[in-house]
mmCIF file of C-alpha atoms and ligand atoms in Angstrom:
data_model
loop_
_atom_site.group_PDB
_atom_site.id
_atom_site.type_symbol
_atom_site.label_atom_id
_atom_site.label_comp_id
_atom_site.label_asym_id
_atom_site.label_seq_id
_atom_site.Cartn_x
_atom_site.Cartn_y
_atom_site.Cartn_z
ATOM 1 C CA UNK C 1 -16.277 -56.548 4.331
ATOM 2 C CA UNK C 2 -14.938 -53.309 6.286
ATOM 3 C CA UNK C 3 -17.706 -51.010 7.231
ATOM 4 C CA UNK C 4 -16.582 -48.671 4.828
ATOM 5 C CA UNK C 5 -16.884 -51.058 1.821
ATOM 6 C CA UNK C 6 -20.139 -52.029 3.002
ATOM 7 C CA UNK C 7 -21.594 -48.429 3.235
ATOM 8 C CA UNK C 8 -20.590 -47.928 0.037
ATOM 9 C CA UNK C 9 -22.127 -50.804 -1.490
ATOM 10 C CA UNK C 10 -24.970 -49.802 0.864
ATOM 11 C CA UNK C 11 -27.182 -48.621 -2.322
ATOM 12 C CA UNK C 12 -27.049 -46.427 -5.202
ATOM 13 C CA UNK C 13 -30.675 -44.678 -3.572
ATOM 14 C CA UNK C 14 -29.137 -43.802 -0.160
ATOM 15 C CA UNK C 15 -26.230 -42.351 -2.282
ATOM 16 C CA UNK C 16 -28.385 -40.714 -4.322
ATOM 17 C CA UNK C 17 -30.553 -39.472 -1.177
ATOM 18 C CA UNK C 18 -27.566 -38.139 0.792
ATOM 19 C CA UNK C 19 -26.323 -35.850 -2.366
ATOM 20 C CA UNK C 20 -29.733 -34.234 -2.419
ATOM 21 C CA UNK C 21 -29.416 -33.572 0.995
ATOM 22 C CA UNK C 22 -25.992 -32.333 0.696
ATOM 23 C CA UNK C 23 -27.339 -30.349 -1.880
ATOM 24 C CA UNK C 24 -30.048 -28.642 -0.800
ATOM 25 C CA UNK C 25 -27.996 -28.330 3.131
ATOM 26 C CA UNK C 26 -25.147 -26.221 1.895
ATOM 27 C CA UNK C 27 -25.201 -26.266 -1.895
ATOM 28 C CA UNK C 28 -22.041 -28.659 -2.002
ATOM 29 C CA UNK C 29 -22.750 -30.523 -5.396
ATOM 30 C CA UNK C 30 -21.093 -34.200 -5.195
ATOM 31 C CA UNK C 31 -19.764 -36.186 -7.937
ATOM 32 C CA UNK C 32 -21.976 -39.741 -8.970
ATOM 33 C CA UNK C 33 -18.715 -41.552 -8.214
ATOM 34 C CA UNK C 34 -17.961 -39.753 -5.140
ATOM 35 C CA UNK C 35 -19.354 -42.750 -2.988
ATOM 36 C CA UNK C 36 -15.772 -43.502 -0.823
ATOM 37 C CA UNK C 37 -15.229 -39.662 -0.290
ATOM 38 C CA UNK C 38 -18.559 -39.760 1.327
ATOM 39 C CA UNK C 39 -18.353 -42.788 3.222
ATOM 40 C CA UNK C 40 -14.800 -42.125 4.158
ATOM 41 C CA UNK C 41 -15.779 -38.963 5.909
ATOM 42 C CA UNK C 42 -18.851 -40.496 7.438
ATOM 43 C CA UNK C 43 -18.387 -43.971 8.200
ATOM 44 C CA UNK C 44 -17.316 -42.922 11.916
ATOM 45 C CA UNK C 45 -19.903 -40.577 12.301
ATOM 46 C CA UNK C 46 -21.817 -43.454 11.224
ATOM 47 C CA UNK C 47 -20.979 -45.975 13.400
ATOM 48 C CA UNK C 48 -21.044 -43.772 16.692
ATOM 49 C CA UNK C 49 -24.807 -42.828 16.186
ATOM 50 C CA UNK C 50 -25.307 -46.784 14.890
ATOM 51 C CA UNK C 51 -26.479 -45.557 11.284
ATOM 52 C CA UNK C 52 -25.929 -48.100 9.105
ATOM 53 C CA UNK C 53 -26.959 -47.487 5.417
ATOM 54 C CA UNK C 54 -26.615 -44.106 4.039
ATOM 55 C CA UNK C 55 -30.567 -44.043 3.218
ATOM 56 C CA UNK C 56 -31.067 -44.263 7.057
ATOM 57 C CA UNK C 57 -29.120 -41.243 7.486
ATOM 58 C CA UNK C 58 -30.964 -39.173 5.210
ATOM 59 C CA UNK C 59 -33.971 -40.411 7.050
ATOM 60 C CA UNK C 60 -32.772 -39.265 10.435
ATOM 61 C CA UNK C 61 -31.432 -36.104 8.918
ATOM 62 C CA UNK C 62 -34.255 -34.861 8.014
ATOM 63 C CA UNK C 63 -36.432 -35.994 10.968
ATOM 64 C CA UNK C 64 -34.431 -33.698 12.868
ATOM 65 C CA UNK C 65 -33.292 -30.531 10.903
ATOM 66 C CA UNK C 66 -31.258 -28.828 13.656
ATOM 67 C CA UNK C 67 -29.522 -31.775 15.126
ATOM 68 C CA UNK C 68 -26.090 -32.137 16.275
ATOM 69 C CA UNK C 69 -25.973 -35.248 13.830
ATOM 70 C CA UNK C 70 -26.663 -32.769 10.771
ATOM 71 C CA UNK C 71 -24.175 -29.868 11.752
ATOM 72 C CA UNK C 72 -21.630 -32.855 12.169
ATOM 73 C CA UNK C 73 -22.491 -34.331 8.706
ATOM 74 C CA UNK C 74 -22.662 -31.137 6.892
ATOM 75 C CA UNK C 75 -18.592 -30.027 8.791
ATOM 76 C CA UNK C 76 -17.560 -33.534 7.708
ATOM 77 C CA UNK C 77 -18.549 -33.134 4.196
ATOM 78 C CA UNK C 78 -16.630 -29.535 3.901
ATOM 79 C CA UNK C 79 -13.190 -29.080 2.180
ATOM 80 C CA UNK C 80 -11.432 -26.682 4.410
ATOM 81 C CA UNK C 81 -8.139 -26.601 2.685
ATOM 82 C CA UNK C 82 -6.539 -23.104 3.021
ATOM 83 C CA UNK C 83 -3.172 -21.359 3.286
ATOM 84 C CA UNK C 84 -2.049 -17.684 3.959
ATOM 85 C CA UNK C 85 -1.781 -15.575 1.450
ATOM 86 C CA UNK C 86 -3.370 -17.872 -0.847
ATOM 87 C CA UNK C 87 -1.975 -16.807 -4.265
ATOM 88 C CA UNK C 88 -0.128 -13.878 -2.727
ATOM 89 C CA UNK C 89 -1.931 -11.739 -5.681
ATOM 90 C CA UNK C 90 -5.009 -10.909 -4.153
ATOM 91 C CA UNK C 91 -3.456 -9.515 -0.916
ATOM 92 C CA UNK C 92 -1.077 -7.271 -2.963
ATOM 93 C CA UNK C 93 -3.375 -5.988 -5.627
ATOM 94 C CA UNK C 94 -5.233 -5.056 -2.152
ATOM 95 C CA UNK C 95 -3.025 -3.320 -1.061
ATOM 96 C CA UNK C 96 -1.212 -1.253 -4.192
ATOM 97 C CA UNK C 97 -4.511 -0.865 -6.276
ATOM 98 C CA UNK C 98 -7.800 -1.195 -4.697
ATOM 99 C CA UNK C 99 -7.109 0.397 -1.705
ATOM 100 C CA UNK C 100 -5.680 3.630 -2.640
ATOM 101 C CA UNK C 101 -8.370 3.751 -5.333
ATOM 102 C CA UNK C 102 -11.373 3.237 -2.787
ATOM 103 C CA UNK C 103 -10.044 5.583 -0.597
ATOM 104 C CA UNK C 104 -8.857 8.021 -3.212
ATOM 105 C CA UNK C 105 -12.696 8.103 -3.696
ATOM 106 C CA UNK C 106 -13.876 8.015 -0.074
ATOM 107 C CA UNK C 107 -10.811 9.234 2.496
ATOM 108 C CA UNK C 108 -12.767 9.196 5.379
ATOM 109 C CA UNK C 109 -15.079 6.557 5.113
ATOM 110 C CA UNK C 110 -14.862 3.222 6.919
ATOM 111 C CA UNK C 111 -13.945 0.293 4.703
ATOM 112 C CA UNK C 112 -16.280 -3.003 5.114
ATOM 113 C CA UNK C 113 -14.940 -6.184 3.833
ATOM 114 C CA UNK C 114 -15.939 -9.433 3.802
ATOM 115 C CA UNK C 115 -14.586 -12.956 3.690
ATOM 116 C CA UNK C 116 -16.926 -15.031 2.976
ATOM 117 C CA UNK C 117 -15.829 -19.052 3.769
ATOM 118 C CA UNK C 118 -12.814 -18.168 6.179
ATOM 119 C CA UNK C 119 -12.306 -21.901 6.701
ATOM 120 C CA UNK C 120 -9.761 -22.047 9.781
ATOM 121 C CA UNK C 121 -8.827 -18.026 9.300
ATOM 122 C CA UNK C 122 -6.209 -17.946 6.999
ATOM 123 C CA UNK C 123 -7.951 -15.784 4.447
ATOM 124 C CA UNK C 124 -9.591 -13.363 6.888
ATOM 125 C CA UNK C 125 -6.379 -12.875 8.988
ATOM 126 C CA UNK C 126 -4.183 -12.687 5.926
ATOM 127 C CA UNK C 127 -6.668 -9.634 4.721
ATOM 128 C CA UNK C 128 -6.005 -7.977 8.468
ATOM 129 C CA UNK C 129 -1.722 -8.435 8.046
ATOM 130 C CA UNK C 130 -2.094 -6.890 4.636
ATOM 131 C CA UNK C 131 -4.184 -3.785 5.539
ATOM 132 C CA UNK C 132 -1.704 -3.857 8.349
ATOM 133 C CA UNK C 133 1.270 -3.644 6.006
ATOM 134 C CA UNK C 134 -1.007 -1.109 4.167
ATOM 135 C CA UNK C 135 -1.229 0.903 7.326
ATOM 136 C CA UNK C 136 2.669 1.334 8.067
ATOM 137 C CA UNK C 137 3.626 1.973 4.803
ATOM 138 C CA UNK C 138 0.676 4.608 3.977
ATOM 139 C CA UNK C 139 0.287 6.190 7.598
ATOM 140 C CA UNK C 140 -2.999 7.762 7.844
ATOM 141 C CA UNK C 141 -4.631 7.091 4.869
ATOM 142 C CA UNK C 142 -6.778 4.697 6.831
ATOM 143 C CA UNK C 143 -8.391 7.305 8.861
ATOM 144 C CA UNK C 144 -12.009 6.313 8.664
ATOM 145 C CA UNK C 145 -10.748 2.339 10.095
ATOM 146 C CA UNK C 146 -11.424 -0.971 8.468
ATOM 147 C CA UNK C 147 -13.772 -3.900 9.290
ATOM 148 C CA UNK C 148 -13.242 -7.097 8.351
ATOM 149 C CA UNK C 149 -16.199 -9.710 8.427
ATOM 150 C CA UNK C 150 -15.228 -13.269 7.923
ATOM 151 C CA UNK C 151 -18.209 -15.575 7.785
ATOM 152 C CA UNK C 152 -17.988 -20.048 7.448
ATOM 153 C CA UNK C 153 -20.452 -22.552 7.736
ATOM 154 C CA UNK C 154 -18.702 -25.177 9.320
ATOM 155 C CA UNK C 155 -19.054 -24.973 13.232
ATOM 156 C CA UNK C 156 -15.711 -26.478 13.895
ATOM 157 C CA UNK C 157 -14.263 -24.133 11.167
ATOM 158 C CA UNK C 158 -15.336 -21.160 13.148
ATOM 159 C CA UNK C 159 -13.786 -22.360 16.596
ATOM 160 C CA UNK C 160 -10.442 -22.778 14.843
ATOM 161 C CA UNK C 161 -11.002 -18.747 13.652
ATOM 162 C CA UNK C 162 -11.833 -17.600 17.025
ATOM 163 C CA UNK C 163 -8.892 -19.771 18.500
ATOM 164 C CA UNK C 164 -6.232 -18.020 16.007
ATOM 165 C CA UNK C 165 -3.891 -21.038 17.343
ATOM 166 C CA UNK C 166 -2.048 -22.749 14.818
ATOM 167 C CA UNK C 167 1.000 -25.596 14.681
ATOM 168 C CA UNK C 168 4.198 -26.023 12.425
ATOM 169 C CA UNK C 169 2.654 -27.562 9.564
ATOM 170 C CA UNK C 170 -0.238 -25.125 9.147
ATOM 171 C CA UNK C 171 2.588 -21.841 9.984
ATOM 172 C CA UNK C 172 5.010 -23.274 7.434
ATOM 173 C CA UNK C 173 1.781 -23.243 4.696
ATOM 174 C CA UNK C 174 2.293 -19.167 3.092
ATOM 175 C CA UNK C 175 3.663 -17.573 6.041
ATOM 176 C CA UNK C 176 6.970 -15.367 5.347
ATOM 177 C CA UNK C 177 9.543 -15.548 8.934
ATOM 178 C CA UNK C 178 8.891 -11.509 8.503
ATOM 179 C CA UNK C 179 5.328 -11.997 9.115
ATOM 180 C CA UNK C 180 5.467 -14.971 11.414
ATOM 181 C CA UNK C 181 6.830 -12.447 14.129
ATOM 182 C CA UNK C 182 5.433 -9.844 13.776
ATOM 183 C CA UNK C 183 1.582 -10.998 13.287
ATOM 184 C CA UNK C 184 2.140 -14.284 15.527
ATOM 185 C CA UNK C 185 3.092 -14.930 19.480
ATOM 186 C CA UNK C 186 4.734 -17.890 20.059
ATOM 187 C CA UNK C 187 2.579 -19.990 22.627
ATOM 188 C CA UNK C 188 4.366 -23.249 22.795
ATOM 189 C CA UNK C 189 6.980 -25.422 20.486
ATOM 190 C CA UNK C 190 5.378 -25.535 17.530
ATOM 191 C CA UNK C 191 2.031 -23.565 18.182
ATOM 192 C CA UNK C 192 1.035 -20.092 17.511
ATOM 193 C CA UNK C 193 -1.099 -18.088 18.193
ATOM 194 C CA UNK C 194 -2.393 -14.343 16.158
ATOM 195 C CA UNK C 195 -1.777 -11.281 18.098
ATOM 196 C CA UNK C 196 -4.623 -9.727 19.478
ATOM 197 C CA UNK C 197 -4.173 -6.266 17.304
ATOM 198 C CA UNK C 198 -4.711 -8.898 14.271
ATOM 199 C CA UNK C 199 -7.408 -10.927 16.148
ATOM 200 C CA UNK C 200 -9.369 -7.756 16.750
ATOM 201 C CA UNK C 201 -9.544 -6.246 13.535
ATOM 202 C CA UNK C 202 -11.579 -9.594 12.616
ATOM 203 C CA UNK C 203 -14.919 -10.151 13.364
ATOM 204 C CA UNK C 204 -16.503 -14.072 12.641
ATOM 205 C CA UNK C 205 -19.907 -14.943 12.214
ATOM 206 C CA UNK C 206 -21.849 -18.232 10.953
ATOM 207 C CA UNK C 207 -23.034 -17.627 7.972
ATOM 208 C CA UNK C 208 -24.542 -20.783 4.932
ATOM 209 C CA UNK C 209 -23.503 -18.917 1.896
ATOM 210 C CA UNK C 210 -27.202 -19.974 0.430
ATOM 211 C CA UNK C 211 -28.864 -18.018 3.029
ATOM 212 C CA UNK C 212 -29.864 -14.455 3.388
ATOM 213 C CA UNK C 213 -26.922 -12.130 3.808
ATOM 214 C CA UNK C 214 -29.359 -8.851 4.879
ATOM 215 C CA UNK C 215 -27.693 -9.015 8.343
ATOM 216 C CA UNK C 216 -24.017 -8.312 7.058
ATOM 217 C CA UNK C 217 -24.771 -4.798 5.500
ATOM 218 C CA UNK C 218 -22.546 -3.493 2.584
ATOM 219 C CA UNK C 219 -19.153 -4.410 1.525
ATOM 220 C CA UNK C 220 -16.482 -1.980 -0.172
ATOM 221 C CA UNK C 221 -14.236 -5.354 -0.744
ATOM 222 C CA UNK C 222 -15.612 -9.577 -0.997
ATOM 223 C CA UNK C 223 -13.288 -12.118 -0.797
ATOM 224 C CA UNK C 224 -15.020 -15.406 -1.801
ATOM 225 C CA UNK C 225 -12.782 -17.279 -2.666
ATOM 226 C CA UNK C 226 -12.480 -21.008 -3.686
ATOM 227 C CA UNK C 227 -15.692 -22.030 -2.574
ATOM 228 C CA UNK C 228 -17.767 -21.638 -5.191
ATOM 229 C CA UNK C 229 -16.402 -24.440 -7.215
ATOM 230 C CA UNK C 230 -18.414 -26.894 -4.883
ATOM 231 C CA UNK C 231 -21.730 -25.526 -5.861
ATOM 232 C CA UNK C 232 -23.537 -25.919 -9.391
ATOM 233 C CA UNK C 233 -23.808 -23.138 -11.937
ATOM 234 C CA UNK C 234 -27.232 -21.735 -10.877
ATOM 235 C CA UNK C 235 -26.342 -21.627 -7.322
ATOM 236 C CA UNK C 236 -22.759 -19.910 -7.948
ATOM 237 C CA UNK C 237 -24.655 -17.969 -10.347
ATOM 238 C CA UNK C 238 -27.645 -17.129 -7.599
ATOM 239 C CA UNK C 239 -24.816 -16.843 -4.913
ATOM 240 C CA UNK C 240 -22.288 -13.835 -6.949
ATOM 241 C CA UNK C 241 -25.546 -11.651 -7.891
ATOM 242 C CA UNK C 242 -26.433 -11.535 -4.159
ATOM 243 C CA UNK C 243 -23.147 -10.731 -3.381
ATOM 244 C CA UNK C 244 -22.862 -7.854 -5.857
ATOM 245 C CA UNK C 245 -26.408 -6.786 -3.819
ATOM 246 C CA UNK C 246 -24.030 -6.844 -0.657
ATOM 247 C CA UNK C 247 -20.705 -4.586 -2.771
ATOM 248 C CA UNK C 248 -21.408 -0.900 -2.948
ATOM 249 C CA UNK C 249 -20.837 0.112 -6.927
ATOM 250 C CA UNK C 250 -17.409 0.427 -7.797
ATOM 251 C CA UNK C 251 -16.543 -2.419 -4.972
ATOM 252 C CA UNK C 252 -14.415 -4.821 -5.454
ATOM 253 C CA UNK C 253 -14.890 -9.241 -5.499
ATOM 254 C CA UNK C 254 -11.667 -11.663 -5.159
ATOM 255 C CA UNK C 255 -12.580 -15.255 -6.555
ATOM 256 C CA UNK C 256 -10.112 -18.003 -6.103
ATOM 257 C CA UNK C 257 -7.395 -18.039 -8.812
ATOM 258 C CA UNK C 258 -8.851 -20.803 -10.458
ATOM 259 C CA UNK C 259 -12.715 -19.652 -10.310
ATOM 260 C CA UNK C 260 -14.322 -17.518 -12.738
ATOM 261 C CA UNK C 261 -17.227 -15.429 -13.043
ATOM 262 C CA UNK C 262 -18.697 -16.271 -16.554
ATOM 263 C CA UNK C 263 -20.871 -13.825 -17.225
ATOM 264 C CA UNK C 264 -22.775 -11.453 -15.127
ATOM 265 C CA UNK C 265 -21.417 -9.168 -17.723
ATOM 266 C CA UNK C 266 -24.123 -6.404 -16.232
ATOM 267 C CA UNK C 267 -23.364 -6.546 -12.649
ATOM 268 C CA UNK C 268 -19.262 -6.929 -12.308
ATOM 269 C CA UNK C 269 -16.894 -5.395 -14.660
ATOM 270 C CA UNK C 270 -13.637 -7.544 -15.019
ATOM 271 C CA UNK C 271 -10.169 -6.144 -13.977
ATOM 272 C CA UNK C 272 -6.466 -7.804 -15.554
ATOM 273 C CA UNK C 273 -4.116 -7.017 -12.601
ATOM 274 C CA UNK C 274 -1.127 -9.216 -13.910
ATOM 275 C CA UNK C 275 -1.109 -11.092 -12.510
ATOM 276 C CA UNK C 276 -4.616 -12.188 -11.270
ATOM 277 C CA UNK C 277 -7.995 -10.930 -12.196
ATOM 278 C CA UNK C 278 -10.406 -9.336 -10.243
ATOM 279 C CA UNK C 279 -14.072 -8.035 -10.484
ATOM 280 C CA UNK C 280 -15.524 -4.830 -10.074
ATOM 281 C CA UNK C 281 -18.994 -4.317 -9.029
ATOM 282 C CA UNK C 282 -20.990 -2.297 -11.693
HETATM 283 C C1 SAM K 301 -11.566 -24.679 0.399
HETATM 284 S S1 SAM K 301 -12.078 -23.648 1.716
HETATM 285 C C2 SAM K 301 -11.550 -22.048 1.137
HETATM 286 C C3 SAM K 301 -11.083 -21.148 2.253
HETATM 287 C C4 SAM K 301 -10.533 -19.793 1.822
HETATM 288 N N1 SAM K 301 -11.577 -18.972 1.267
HETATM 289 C C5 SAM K 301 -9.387 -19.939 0.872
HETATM 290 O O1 SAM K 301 -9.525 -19.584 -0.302
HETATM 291 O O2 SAM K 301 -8.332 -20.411 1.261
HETATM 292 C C6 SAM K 301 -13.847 -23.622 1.450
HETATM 293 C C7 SAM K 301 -14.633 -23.254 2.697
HETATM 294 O O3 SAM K 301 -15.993 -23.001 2.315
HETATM 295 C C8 SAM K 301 -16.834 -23.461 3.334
HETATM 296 N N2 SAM K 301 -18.187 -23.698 2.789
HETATM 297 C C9 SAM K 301 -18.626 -24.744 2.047
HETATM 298 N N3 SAM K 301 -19.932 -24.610 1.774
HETATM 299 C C10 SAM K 301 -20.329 -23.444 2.342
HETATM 300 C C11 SAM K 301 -21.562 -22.762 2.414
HETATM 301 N N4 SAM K 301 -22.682 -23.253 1.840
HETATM 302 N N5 SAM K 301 -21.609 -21.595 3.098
HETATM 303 C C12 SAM K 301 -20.497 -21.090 3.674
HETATM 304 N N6 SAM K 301 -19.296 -21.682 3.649
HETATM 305 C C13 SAM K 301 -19.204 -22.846 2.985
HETATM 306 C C14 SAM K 301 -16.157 -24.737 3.839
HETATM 307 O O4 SAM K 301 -16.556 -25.059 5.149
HETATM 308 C C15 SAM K 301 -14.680 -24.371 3.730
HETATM 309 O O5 SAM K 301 -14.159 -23.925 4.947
#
């Protein structure tokens, strides 16, 4: 039996243990049958720290709740798939409507916005290009600055962001050739790297998305965007009211294009943007 078989197969309890944990850790909500995704991501982790039953790990898990072990476990378990300009929608109703409208309304305020589960930095860098691209074709309407916040729970996520280094594969994934050179320096074949006037206009920070979020301040503009399709209803549902604590009214939320907010009819007002919809904050 290979070692993954046999962690499967190591109990329907530890299973059940280790999505509680999961659970209650970072609000990622795992399928009953979802046994090989779990011990195909951990049966390494596993082995190195001779853990041999899924149960066990629980145990040690919670014996020690700010171990290396557990930040490994809960990075392993993340889904960090991403791509620039995910959707391409969000970034240019940014840019043609809710831009000129928030700063029709405040000219020379400073614009706060937030993305909040950057992954590797697509999202949060793509936001920086497009106020960029805002910038040269509206010169001066951004008086008052911008500040972008991007926030991710996974540890090795957040290196990646501050790194801003990138290869082929991950270049090729949403990137026009436009914006390749002029947002990107090319380090070495095959790797770049996000020029520092990009890079600075970003800020990252740890953040679990089920914690407090006092420390952030308020937001004119969230992106949170396909992440809350790993957590269950009450959490997304506990998770989009504290954000619209975090939006000043009339700010704006970006949800993945296949998330939605169903209901909440009170705090966000729903916007058609054809295409795309996003959600205003009442
Ligand atoms: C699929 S990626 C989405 C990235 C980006 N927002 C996008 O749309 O391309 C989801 C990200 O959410 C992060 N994540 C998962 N649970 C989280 C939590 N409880 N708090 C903060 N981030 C979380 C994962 O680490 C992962 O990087």
């Amino acid at each position: 039996m290979t070692a993954e078989a046999a962690l499967v197969s190591s109990g329907d309890l530890g299973f059940e243990q280790f999505r509680a944990f999961l659970e209650k850790a970072c609000g990622i909500l795992l399928g009953s049958n979802k046994q090989y995704l779990v011990a195909s991501r951990l049966n390494k982790l596993m082995e190195q720290n001779g853990i041999r039953s899924l149960g066990e790990l629980v145990q040690r898990l919670e014996a020690a709740p700010r171990s290396l072990l557990r930040e490994q476990v809960v990075d392993a378990m993340t889904t960090n798939e991403t791509l620039w300009f995910r959707d391409n929608y969000p970034f240019e109703v940014l840019k043609s409507k809710v831009l000129p409208e928030l700063l029709r309304e405040t000219p020379n305020q400073r614009l706060r916005i937030w993305s909040a589960a950057a992954s590797s930095g697509q999202e949060p860098y793509s936001i920086a290009m497009a106020i960029d691209e805002f910038e040269r074709s509206n010169p001066g309407m951004l008086r008052g600055g911008v500040q972008i916040i991007a926030t991710e729970l996974s540890g090795t996520m957040l290196q990646a962001c501050r790194k801003a280094e990138y290869d082929s594969l991950a270049i090729g994934r949403g990137l026009s050739t436009e914006r390749l050179h002029r947002y990107f320096d090319n380090k070495a074949p095959g790797r770049w790297v996000v020029k520092p006037a990009i890079r600075s206009r970003v800020e990252f920070r740890a953040l679990n998305l089920l914690d407090s979020y006092a420390a952030l301040g308020r937001f004119d503009i969230v992106f949170c965007r396909n992440v809350l399709i790993y957590f269950s209803a009450e959490v997304k549902r506990d998770i989009l009211l504290r954000i619209h604590a975090t939006l000043r009214p009339g700010g704006y939320l970006f949800l993945g294009a296949s998330e939605a907010l169903n209901g909440l009819p009170d705090h966000y007002q729903m916007i058609q943007c054809n295409p795309g919809i996003i959600y205003k904050a009442k």
